[in-house]
Amino acid sequence: MGNDDHGRRKTPCSCCMSVFKWIPVLFITAVIGWSYYAYVVQLCILGMENRVTMAVFLLFYHLTLVLFLWSYWQTIFTSVGRVPDHWRLPESEVERLFRAENQEAQKRILNNFARNLPVTNRTMNGAVRFCEKCKIIKPDRSHHCSVCNCCVLKMDHHCPWVNNCVNFYNYKYFVLFLGYALIYCLYVAFTTLNDFIQFWKNENQLSEQGQLNGTGMGRFHILFLFFIGIMFAISLVSLFGYHIYLVFMNRTTLEAFRAPIFRVGGPDKNGYNLGRYANFCEVFGDNWQYWFLPIFTSRGDGLEFPTATEQLGNNRGGYRYDAMGDTTTNRLDGQPTGDNNQAIEQQIVPQQQRNHLEITPPSQVIVNVEAQPGPISLPPPVPAAAAFPDTNNSNTPVVINIIGDHGSITTAATADKGVCELNGGPHLVANKAI
């Protein structure tokens, strides 16, 4: 079940702790058993005269109860999985790692061993994640559970109410367990609501009509059944809603509190977000017929998971909104994701051409338009040598001024460049290379 070194010896203290861990599970089982007696015997069999209503109530009750108990059983007794042996460091490498002089040497040893393993998560200092207790390289999204005493694949949290870690293999069962438990509690509360109200209105009338046990114990069974159903439903609705949110965001409880750190880009809570439907299918599978049955249909093997960057690469032209804020660099692959005018300019205009072409700021744009009636005639063509004289030994530029239907060529004393002033446009500065 675990990944520790060849198992550990059982001591009397550990055996006592193992028994103690089952107390929450036994408590939940006892509550379910009592609720079955209170609902089936006291409410339906002894409290209902209409047999058709009783049959309908019992049918939906047992259907909900079976799905609830099935999911609960699968959540409790599904193994946390085992990391394959090729993820485990040999003893020689472990000794080298512990004898390393500094963290950089340890990083080199771990990176060299994990170079062929599908790991993208890193520690805060950029090293491959390594479990000192299990002596293995931690797969992505896995963590060491001190209660289970092993590394758990895609660990969500350790739940004492199921005496097991919620992990890659039973996360679907756990979500279904919360959902069916909520439905069970709401169903019990709503179907006992009428008897609960009548109990407070007229206790004696309820006993005469046979809706409650004549001994008086049936009244209290239904009273407590309604209270416990409402109480558990209130606590389950928030927990179930939170895990549905985590499913659609493709996060675990641990990742919601502490973002996973990727090899390139650092922490990113949205690193595994593939879209709501894809995130849902990653947990519940692709076949909708098995979505609501506690049968394992999750995608993958629990060792590696698709990332948002891979999803974006497979769908070129798509865009992903990064809720963490920074969009200048993709957090997973380090490729530019935002607009970078300087990079675009370097790709379009070579450096040598940019040295010969300069555009003045917008504040120097001259707009001079004079409306002239009739057709517009352009001035005679000007030779290139006259329009742009050699400026190697002269600081006199040439100014072409076209206003309306008249054109002229003048010179002005400026810097060592030619200025072309076009009516209604910016100054274009050119030199001999144009």
XYZ file of C-alpha atoms in Angstrom:
434
model
C 0.000 0.000 0.000
C 2.816 2.389 0.744
C 6.229 3.264 -0.617
C 8.293 2.924 2.542
C 11.308 0.653 2.771
C 10.008 -2.925 2.696
C 7.388 -2.281 5.381
C 7.828 -1.404 9.025
C 7.451 -3.605 12.075
C 4.224 -3.374 13.999
C 4.580 -2.327 17.634
C 1.881 -2.410 20.349
C 1.685 1.386 20.171
C 1.219 1.396 16.404
C -1.479 -1.270 16.676
C -3.355 0.837 19.215
C -3.076 3.864 16.936
C -4.399 1.825 14.013
C -7.468 0.879 16.052
C -7.908 4.463 17.228
C -7.939 5.713 13.612
C -11.045 3.654 12.881
C -13.151 5.389 15.558
C -14.457 8.163 13.196
C -15.392 5.523 10.614
C -17.191 3.453 13.250
C -19.031 6.561 14.422
C -20.277 7.362 10.889
C -21.282 3.721 10.411
C -23.218 3.743 13.677
C -25.057 6.940 12.702
C -26.003 5.414 9.330
C -27.229 2.224 11.024
C -29.364 4.158 13.516
C -30.788 6.387 10.770
C -31.784 3.265 8.840
C -33.724 1.952 11.814
C -35.358 5.314 12.525
C -36.408 5.902 8.930
C -37.398 2.422 7.765
C -38.905 1.011 10.947
C -40.158 3.984 12.946
C -41.142 6.357 10.148
C -42.199 4.099 7.280
C -43.303 0.720 8.667
C -44.793 1.843 11.990
C -45.687 5.414 11.108
C -47.338 5.197 7.678
C -50.744 3.715 6.920
C -50.598 4.343 3.167
C -48.614 1.444 1.720
C -48.068 3.111 -1.659
C -46.470 6.154 -0.058
C -44.377 3.894 2.145
C -43.159 1.902 -0.885
C -42.169 5.066 -2.757
C -40.350 6.472 0.268
C -38.467 3.216 0.835
C -37.533 2.825 -2.837
C -35.797 6.185 -3.162
C -34.319 5.871 0.317
C -32.619 2.556 -0.422
C -31.408 3.757 -3.832
C -29.723 6.763 -2.237
C -28.387 4.684 0.639
C -26.801 2.090 -1.657
C -24.955 4.732 -3.714
C -23.918 6.494 -0.502
C -22.526 3.351 1.164
C -20.902 2.129 -2.059
C -19.005 5.396 -2.490
C -18.050 5.430 1.189
C -16.704 1.875 0.990
C -14.652 2.643 -2.117
C -13.197 5.776 -0.524
C -12.116 3.900 2.595
C -10.626 0.758 1.101
C -9.011 2.057 -2.105
C -5.229 2.012 -1.871
C -3.215 5.209 -2.149
C -1.139 3.581 -4.895
C 2.542 2.858 -5.140
C 5.332 4.782 -6.813
C 7.209 2.459 -9.234
C 10.608 1.155 -8.204
C 12.511 3.043 -10.908
C 11.628 6.268 -9.064
C 13.544 5.039 -6.009
C 17.147 6.159 -5.524
C 19.700 3.353 -5.095
C 21.484 3.185 -1.781
C 24.712 4.442 -3.344
C 22.968 7.536 -4.691
C 21.274 8.131 -1.344
C 24.651 8.049 0.413
C 26.103 10.464 -2.138
C 23.130 12.750 -1.653
C 23.495 12.856 2.129
C 27.266 13.348 1.868
C 26.934 16.254 -0.558
C 28.722 19.404 0.548
C 25.970 21.883 -0.327
C 22.531 22.197 -1.873
C 23.914 22.730 -5.357
C 25.644 19.359 -5.235
C 22.414 17.725 -4.055
C 20.491 19.403 -6.873
C 22.930 18.025 -9.437
C 22.582 14.481 -8.067
C 18.769 14.616 -8.064
C 18.532 16.290 -11.458
C 20.878 13.737 -12.970
C 18.866 10.814 -11.593
C 15.499 12.306 -12.624
C 16.549 13.420 -16.104
C 14.439 10.657 -17.724
C 11.494 10.888 -15.309
C 8.362 12.917 -16.191
C 8.684 15.479 -13.393
C 8.024 19.203 -13.761
C 7.451 20.179 -10.123
C 10.342 21.573 -8.126
C 11.138 22.748 -4.619
C 11.582 26.375 -3.630
C 15.282 26.260 -4.491
C 14.638 24.654 -7.896
C 15.637 21.083 -7.015
C 13.792 17.904 -7.930
C 11.452 16.924 -5.114
C 12.843 14.035 -3.070
C 11.273 12.171 -0.126
C 13.874 11.433 2.509
C 11.643 8.853 4.234
C 10.595 6.855 1.181
C 13.909 7.489 -0.676
C 12.084 8.204 -3.919
C 11.739 11.042 -6.390
C 8.295 12.500 -5.793
C 6.038 12.405 -8.856
C 4.198 15.597 -9.735
C 1.371 16.495 -7.318
C 2.373 13.746 -4.869
C 3.208 14.311 -1.193
C 4.310 12.279 1.788
C 1.536 11.569 4.288
C 2.762 11.181 7.853
C -0.400 9.278 8.838
C -0.255 6.776 5.974
C 3.558 6.827 6.270
C 4.121 6.820 2.514
C 4.115 9.058 -0.555
C 0.602 9.467 -1.948
C -0.095 10.029 -5.644
C -1.949 13.303 -6.301
C -2.578 13.747 -2.611
C -5.545 15.953 -1.754
C -5.622 15.565 2.038
C -5.831 12.902 4.715
C -9.427 12.486 5.850
C -9.955 10.920 9.315
C -13.637 10.240 8.521
C -12.576 7.666 5.933
C -9.260 6.726 7.598
C -7.497 7.129 4.284
C -5.775 9.677 2.114
C -7.895 11.264 -0.576
C -5.690 10.708 -3.606
C -5.588 10.001 -7.314
C -7.259 6.593 -7.060
C -10.172 7.451 -4.761
C -10.775 11.161 -5.377
C -13.774 10.421 -7.611
C -15.187 8.136 -4.913
C -14.679 10.830 -2.297
C -16.537 13.487 -4.307
C -19.380 11.042 -4.983
C -19.435 10.104 -1.298
C -19.896 13.764 -0.348
C -22.582 14.235 -2.986
C -24.588 11.140 -2.101
C -24.218 11.831 1.625
C -25.663 15.305 1.033
C -28.545 13.862 -1.010
C -29.164 11.236 1.692
C -29.342 13.819 4.466
C -31.579 16.172 2.487
C -33.903 13.332 1.511
C -34.253 12.177 5.106
C -34.800 15.733 6.348
C -37.448 16.628 3.763
C -39.411 13.384 4.099
C -39.518 13.733 7.897
C -40.327 17.453 7.845
C -44.097 16.983 7.883
C -43.998 14.570 10.839
C -41.579 16.903 12.620
C -44.003 19.838 12.245
C -47.004 17.788 13.318
C -45.098 16.576 16.356
C -44.812 20.117 17.659
C -48.411 21.018 16.800
C -50.290 18.236 18.454
C -48.404 15.394 20.085
C -51.513 13.543 21.242
C -53.132 13.715 17.816
C -50.065 12.136 16.222
C -50.266 9.182 18.610
C -53.993 8.667 17.947
C -53.516 8.695 14.157
C -50.775 6.097 14.401
C -48.144 8.287 12.771
C -45.845 7.730 15.703
C -45.137 4.795 17.932
C -47.524 4.516 20.827
C -44.657 3.812 23.225
C -43.332 7.344 22.712
C -39.851 6.322 21.481
C -40.804 6.729 17.826
C -41.457 10.417 18.384
C -37.897 11.008 19.514
C -36.387 8.878 16.762
C -38.016 11.034 14.083
C -37.235 14.219 15.987
C -33.518 13.421 16.167
C -33.513 12.044 12.628
C -34.660 15.406 11.294
C -32.155 17.345 13.406
C -29.195 15.129 12.457
C -30.167 15.172 8.772
C -30.229 18.986 8.734
C -27.018 19.271 10.744
C -25.029 16.943 8.477
C -26.506 18.532 5.350
C -25.332 22.001 6.426
C -21.796 20.751 7.010
C -21.716 18.728 3.782
C -23.031 21.385 1.413
C -19.999 23.645 1.890
C -17.502 20.766 1.704
C -19.123 19.261 -1.381
C -19.342 22.654 -3.109
C -15.678 23.353 -2.399
C -14.523 20.058 -3.906
C -16.706 20.586 -6.980
C -14.908 23.909 -7.400
C -11.540 22.128 -7.073
C -12.589 19.569 -9.693
C -13.477 22.260 -12.231
C -10.216 24.126 -11.507
C -8.138 20.897 -11.525
C -6.579 21.583 -8.142
C -6.111 19.603 -4.977
C -6.708 20.966 -1.506
C -2.957 21.220 -0.951
C -2.473 23.065 -4.256
C -5.262 25.496 -3.368
C -3.329 26.562 -0.264
C 0.150 26.310 -1.793
C 0.603 26.590 -5.535
C 2.759 23.911 -7.218
C 6.195 25.132 -8.280
C 7.158 24.354 -11.861
C 10.636 23.950 -13.285
C 10.219 27.077 -15.405
C 8.028 29.905 -14.218
C 7.732 29.137 -10.529
C 4.446 28.817 -8.607
C 1.227 28.666 -10.618
C -2.165 27.604 -9.250
C -3.519 27.348 -12.801
C -0.691 25.136 -14.046
C -2.977 22.101 -14.456
C -6.121 23.969 -15.519
C -7.207 22.519 -18.891
C -10.695 23.999 -18.991
C -13.737 23.021 -16.949
C -14.919 20.125 -19.093
C -11.430 18.648 -19.502
C -10.788 19.082 -15.774
C -14.040 17.276 -14.960
C -13.215 14.424 -17.348
C -9.755 14.053 -15.824
C -11.413 12.991 -12.555
C -14.672 11.386 -13.736
C -13.530 9.971 -17.075
C -14.750 10.296 -20.657
C -17.713 7.916 -20.514
C -20.719 9.773 -19.073
C -22.443 6.491 -18.199
C -19.964 5.940 -15.345
C -19.681 9.507 -14.109
C -22.028 9.031 -11.132
C -21.078 5.461 -10.260
C -18.228 4.751 -7.803
C -16.187 2.987 -10.488
C -12.641 4.102 -11.302
C -12.669 6.022 -14.583
C -10.094 8.774 -13.982
C -7.591 9.631 -16.702
C -3.884 8.892 -16.453
C -1.745 6.849 -14.099
C -1.220 9.322 -11.251
C 2.466 9.839 -12.105
C 2.241 12.588 -14.736
C -0.457 15.065 -15.642
C -1.071 17.315 -18.661
C -0.392 20.981 -18.031
C -2.075 24.112 -19.291
C 0.928 24.876 -21.495
C 0.685 21.502 -23.239
C -3.012 22.101 -23.813
C -2.256 25.539 -25.245
C 0.448 24.107 -27.500
C -1.914 21.496 -28.903
C -4.448 24.204 -29.716
C -2.456 26.851 -31.528
C -4.005 30.231 -31.658
C -5.743 29.754 -28.305
C -5.180 31.959 -25.329
C -5.184 31.220 -21.614
C -6.035 33.791 -18.978
C -3.505 33.625 -16.174
C -5.186 34.466 -12.891
C -1.818 34.893 -11.175
C -1.297 38.187 -12.979
C 1.986 38.115 -14.919
C 1.431 37.450 -18.622
C 4.768 38.561 -20.046
C 6.206 35.055 -19.763
C 4.491 31.717 -19.791
C 5.003 30.161 -16.376
C 5.633 26.657 -17.617
C 7.766 26.913 -20.715
C 9.206 30.405 -20.477
C 8.019 31.433 -23.967
C 6.756 34.992 -24.531
C 3.000 35.269 -24.174
C 2.492 39.047 -24.264
C 3.242 41.835 -26.743
C 6.895 42.696 -26.997
C 7.398 45.548 -29.437
C 11.141 45.423 -29.199
C 11.294 41.736 -30.109
C 8.914 42.255 -33.023
C 10.937 45.200 -34.281
C 14.125 43.149 -34.184
C 12.462 40.427 -36.261
C 10.973 42.794 -38.874
C 13.589 45.543 -39.187
C 17.267 44.553 -39.002
C 19.551 46.623 -36.838
C 21.498 48.052 -39.799
C 18.320 49.274 -41.484
C 17.044 50.824 -38.272
C 20.220 52.910 -38.094
C 19.304 54.476 -41.472
C 15.600 54.977 -40.774
C 14.258 57.063 -37.941
C 10.780 58.323 -37.267
C 10.464 61.451 -35.190
C 8.044 61.654 -32.234
C 4.412 62.441 -32.934
C 4.817 65.893 -31.407
C 6.812 66.983 -34.477
C 4.145 66.050 -37.048
C 3.146 68.991 -39.262
C -0.335 69.120 -40.751
C -0.752 71.769 -43.448
C -3.678 71.329 -45.774
C -4.913 74.072 -48.095
C -8.001 73.311 -50.112
C -7.635 74.277 -53.759
C -10.442 74.177 -56.291
C -10.070 72.215 -59.446
C -7.722 69.363 -60.255
C -4.458 68.974 -58.439
C -1.285 68.924 -60.519
C 1.896 67.486 -59.146
C 5.233 69.262 -59.592
C 7.675 67.986 -62.170
C 9.806 65.085 -61.058
C 12.970 66.040 -59.276
C 16.165 64.052 -59.843
C 17.226 61.950 -56.935
C 20.579 63.691 -56.807
C 18.887 67.064 -56.436
C 16.326 65.843 -53.957
C 18.834 64.098 -51.737
C 22.303 65.590 -52.185
C 25.363 63.955 -50.781
C 25.496 64.756 -47.089
C 28.928 63.375 -46.375
C 30.535 66.826 -46.420
C 27.473 68.987 -45.913
C 25.042 69.570 -43.095
C 22.343 71.018 -45.397
C 19.254 68.803 -45.698
C 16.633 68.916 -48.373
C 13.008 69.747 -47.465
C 10.224 68.753 -49.854
C 7.123 70.816 -49.104
C 3.965 69.943 -50.971
C 1.101 72.286 -50.173
C -2.096 71.960 -52.127
C -1.177 71.872 -55.821
C 2.208 73.548 -55.476
C 5.435 71.888 -54.648
C 8.856 73.223 -53.799
C 12.237 72.004 -52.650
C 14.131 74.009 -50.045
C 17.058 73.437 -47.751
C 17.529 74.122 -44.052
C 20.457 73.933 -41.673
C 19.900 70.957 -39.417
C 21.768 67.875 -38.310
C 23.660 65.478 -40.547
C 20.449 63.997 -42.030
C 17.893 64.767 -44.753
C 14.424 65.817 -43.696
C 11.441 65.110 -45.960
C 8.479 67.161 -44.794
C 5.303 65.851 -46.413
C 2.082 67.772 -46.102
C -0.204 66.140 -43.559
C 2.377 63.534 -42.444
C 5.290 63.107 -40.057
C 8.885 64.160 -40.753
C 10.799 61.385 -42.434
C 14.478 61.607 -41.725
C 16.688 59.937 -44.314
C 20.379 59.870 -45.113
C 22.502 58.765 -47.946
C 21.516 55.113 -47.648
C 17.928 55.759 -48.844
